[in-house]
CSV table of C-alpha atoms in Angstrom, one decimal:
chain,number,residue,atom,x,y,z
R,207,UNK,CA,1.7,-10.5,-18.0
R,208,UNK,CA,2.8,-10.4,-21.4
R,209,UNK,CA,5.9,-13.2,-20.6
R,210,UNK,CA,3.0,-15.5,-19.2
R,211,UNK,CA,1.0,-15.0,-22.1
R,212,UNK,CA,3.7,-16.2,-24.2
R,213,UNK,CA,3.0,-19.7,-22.8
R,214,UNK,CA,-0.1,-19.9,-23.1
R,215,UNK,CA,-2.0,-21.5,-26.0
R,216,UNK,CA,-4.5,-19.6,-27.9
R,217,UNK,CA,-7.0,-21.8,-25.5
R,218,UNK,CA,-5.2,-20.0,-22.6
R,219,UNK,CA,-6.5,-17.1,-20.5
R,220,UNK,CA,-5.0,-14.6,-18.0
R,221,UNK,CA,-6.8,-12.8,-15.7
R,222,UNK,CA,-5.2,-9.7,-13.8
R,223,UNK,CA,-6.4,-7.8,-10.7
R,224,UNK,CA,-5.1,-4.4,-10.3
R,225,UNK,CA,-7.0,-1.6,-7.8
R,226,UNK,CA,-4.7,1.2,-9.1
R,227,UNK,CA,-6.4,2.6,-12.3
R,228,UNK,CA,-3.0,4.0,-13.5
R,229,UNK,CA,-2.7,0.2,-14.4
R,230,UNK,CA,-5.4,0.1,-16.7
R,231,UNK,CA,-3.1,2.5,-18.9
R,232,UNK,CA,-1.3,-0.8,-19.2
R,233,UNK,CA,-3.6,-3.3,-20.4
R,234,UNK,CA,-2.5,-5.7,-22.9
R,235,UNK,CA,-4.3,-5.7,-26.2
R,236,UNK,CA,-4.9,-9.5,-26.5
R,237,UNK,CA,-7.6,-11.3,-26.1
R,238,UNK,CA,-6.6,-13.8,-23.8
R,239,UNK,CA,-5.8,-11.1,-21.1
R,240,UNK,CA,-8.7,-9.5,-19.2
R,241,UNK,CA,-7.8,-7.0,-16.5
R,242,UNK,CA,-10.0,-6.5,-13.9
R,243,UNK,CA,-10.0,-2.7,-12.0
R,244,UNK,CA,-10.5,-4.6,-8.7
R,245,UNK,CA,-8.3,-5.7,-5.3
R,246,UNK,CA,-7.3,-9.5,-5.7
R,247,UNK,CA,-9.4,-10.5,-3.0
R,248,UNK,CA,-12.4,-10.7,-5.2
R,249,UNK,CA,-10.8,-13.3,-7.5
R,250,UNK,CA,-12.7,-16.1,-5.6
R,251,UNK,CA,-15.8,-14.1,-6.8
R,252,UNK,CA,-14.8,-12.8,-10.0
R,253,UNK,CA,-14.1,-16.3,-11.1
R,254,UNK,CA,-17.0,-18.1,-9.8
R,255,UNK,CA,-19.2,-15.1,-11.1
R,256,UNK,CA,-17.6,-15.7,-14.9
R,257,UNK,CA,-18.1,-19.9,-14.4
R,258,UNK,CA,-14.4,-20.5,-14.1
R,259,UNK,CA,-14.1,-23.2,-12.0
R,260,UNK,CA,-10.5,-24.6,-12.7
R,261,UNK,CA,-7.5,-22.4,-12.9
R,262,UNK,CA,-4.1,-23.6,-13.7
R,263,UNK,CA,-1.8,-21.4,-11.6
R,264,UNK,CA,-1.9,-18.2,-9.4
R,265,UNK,CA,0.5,-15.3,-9.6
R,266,UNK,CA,0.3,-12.4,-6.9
R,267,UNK,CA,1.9,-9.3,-7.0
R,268,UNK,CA,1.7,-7.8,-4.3
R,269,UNK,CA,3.4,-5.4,-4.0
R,270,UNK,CA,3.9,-1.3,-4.9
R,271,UNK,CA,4.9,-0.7,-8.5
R,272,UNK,CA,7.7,1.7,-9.2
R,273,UNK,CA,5.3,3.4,-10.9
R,274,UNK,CA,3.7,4.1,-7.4
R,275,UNK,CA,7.2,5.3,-5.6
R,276,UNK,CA,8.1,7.2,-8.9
R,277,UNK,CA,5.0,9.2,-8.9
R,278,UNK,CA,5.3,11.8,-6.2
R,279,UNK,CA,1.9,12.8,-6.1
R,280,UNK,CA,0.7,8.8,-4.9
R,281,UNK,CA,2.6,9.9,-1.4
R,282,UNK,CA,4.6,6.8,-1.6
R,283,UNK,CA,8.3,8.0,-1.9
R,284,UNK,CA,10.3,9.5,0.7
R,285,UNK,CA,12.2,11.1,-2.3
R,286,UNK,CA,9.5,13.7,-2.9
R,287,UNK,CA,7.5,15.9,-0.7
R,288,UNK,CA,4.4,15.4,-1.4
R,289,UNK,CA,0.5,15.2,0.3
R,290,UNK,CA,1.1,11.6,2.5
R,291,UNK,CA,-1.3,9.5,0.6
R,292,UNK,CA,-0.4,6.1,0.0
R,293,UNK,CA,-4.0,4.5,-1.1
R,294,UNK,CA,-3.2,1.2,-4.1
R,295,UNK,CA,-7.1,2.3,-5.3
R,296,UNK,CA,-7.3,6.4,-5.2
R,297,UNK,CA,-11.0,6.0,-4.8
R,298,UNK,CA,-10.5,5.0,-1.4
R,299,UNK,CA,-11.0,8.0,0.8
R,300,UNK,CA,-8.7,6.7,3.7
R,301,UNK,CA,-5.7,8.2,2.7
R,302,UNK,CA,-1.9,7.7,5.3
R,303,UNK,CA,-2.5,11.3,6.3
R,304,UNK,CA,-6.0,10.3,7.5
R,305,UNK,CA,-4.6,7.1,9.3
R,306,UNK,CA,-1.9,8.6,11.1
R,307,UNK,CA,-3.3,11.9,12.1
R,308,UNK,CA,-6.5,10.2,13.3
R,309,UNK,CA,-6.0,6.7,14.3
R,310,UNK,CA,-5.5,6.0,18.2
R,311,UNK,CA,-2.0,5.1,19.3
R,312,UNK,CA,-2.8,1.0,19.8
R,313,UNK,CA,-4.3,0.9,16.3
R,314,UNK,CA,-1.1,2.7,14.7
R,315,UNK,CA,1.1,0.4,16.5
R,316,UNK,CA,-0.8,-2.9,15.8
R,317,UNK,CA,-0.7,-1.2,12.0
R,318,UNK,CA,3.4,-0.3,12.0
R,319,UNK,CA,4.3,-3.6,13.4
R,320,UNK,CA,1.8,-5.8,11.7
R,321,UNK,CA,2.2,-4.2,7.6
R,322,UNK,CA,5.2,-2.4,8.5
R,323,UNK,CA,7.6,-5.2,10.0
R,324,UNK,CA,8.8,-2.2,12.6
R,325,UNK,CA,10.0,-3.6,15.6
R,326,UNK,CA,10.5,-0.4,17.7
R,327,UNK,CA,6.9,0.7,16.8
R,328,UNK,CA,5.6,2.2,20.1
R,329,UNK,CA,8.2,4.5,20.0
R,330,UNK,CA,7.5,5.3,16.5
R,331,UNK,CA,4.1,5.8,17.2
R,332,UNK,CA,5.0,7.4,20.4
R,333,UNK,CA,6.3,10.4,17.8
R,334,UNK,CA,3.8,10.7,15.8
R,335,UNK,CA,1.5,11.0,19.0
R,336,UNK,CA,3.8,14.0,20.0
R,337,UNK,CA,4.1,15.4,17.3
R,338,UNK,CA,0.4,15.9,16.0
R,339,UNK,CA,-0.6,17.3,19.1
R,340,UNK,CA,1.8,20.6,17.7
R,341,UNK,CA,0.4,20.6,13.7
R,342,UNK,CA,-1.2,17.6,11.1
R,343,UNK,CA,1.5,15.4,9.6
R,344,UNK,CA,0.4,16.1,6.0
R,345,UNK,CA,3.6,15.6,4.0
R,346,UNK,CA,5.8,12.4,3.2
R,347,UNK,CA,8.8,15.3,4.2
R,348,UNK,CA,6.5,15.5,7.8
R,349,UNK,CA,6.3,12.1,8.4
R,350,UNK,CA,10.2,11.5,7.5
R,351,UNK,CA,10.9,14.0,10.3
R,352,UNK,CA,8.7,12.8,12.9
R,353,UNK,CA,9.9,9.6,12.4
R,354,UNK,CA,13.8,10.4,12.0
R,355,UNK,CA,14.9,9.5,14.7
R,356,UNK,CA,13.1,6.2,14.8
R,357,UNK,CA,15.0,4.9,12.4
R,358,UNK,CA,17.9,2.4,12.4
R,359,UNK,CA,20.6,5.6,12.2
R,360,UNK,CA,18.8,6.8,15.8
R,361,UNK,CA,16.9,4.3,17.0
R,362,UNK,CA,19.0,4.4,20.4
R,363,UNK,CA,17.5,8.1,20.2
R,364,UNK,CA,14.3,7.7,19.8
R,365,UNK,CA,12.0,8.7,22.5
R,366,UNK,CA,10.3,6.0,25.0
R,367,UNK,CA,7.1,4.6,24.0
R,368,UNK,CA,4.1,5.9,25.6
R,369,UNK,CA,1.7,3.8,27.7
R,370,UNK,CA,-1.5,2.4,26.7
R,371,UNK,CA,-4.8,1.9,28.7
């Protein structure tokens, strides 16, 4: 933000959308640069609602911020054991642990393949349908172990998918 608002003539105006309030501890102290506490999708509206009816460019990031993966208690990284988490806005209350302990098997799937780009995701999923039938996958350090063997090392390993309907 602060290399775009470099280019920009004291005319100029940069509006940034971030859901994760951590961000906000990153705000830039200008006056051209408003940050808005809110998911992207709302630009349409944010915009229209503050008369802004032209803009000159768009920049997405869409992304997780390192911040996010270096911060063990977000539930990001596989480098830290920590509570499985993964919410962008921590006022969401559907968390990862919620998601894969409670969602149905064709949901998780649709989910893994569609977000996740995982091509072998039925037996993925099949895993974690196995395996929280025994105890709650509550952990990043649980999930890594369910899913061990899903990955590319033992994929040739990993357990037939299960059937649906």
């Amino acid at each position: 933000s602060s290399e775009i608002l470099k280019k920009l003539n004291e005319k100029g105006k940069l509006f940034a959308f971030d859901q994760d309030a951590d961000a906000l501890k990153n705000s830039l102290n200008d006056a051209r640069f408003t940050l808005i506490p809110q998911n992207f999708r709302y630009l349409k509206n944010y915009l229209r609602l503050n008369g802004i009816t032209r803009v000159d460019g768009i920049l997405g990031d869409l992304g997780v911020s390192s911040h996010q993966f270096d911060e063990a208690s977000r539930g990001f990284s596989i480098r830290f054991d920590a509570e499985l988490d993964m919410r962008m806005n921590q006022q969401n209350v559907l968390t990862a642990k919620r998601i894969v302990n409670e969602y149905e098997a064709k949901k998780l799937i649709e989910i893994f393949k569609e977000y996740a780009e995982i091509h072998n995701a039925a037996k993925l999923v099949a895993n974690i349908m196995d395996a929280r039938t025994e105890k709650e996958i509550s952990t990043t350090e649980d999930l890594k172990e369910v899913i061990k063997s899903c990955t590319p090392k033992f994929e040739e390993r990993c357990r037939k998918p299960i059937r649906l309907g």
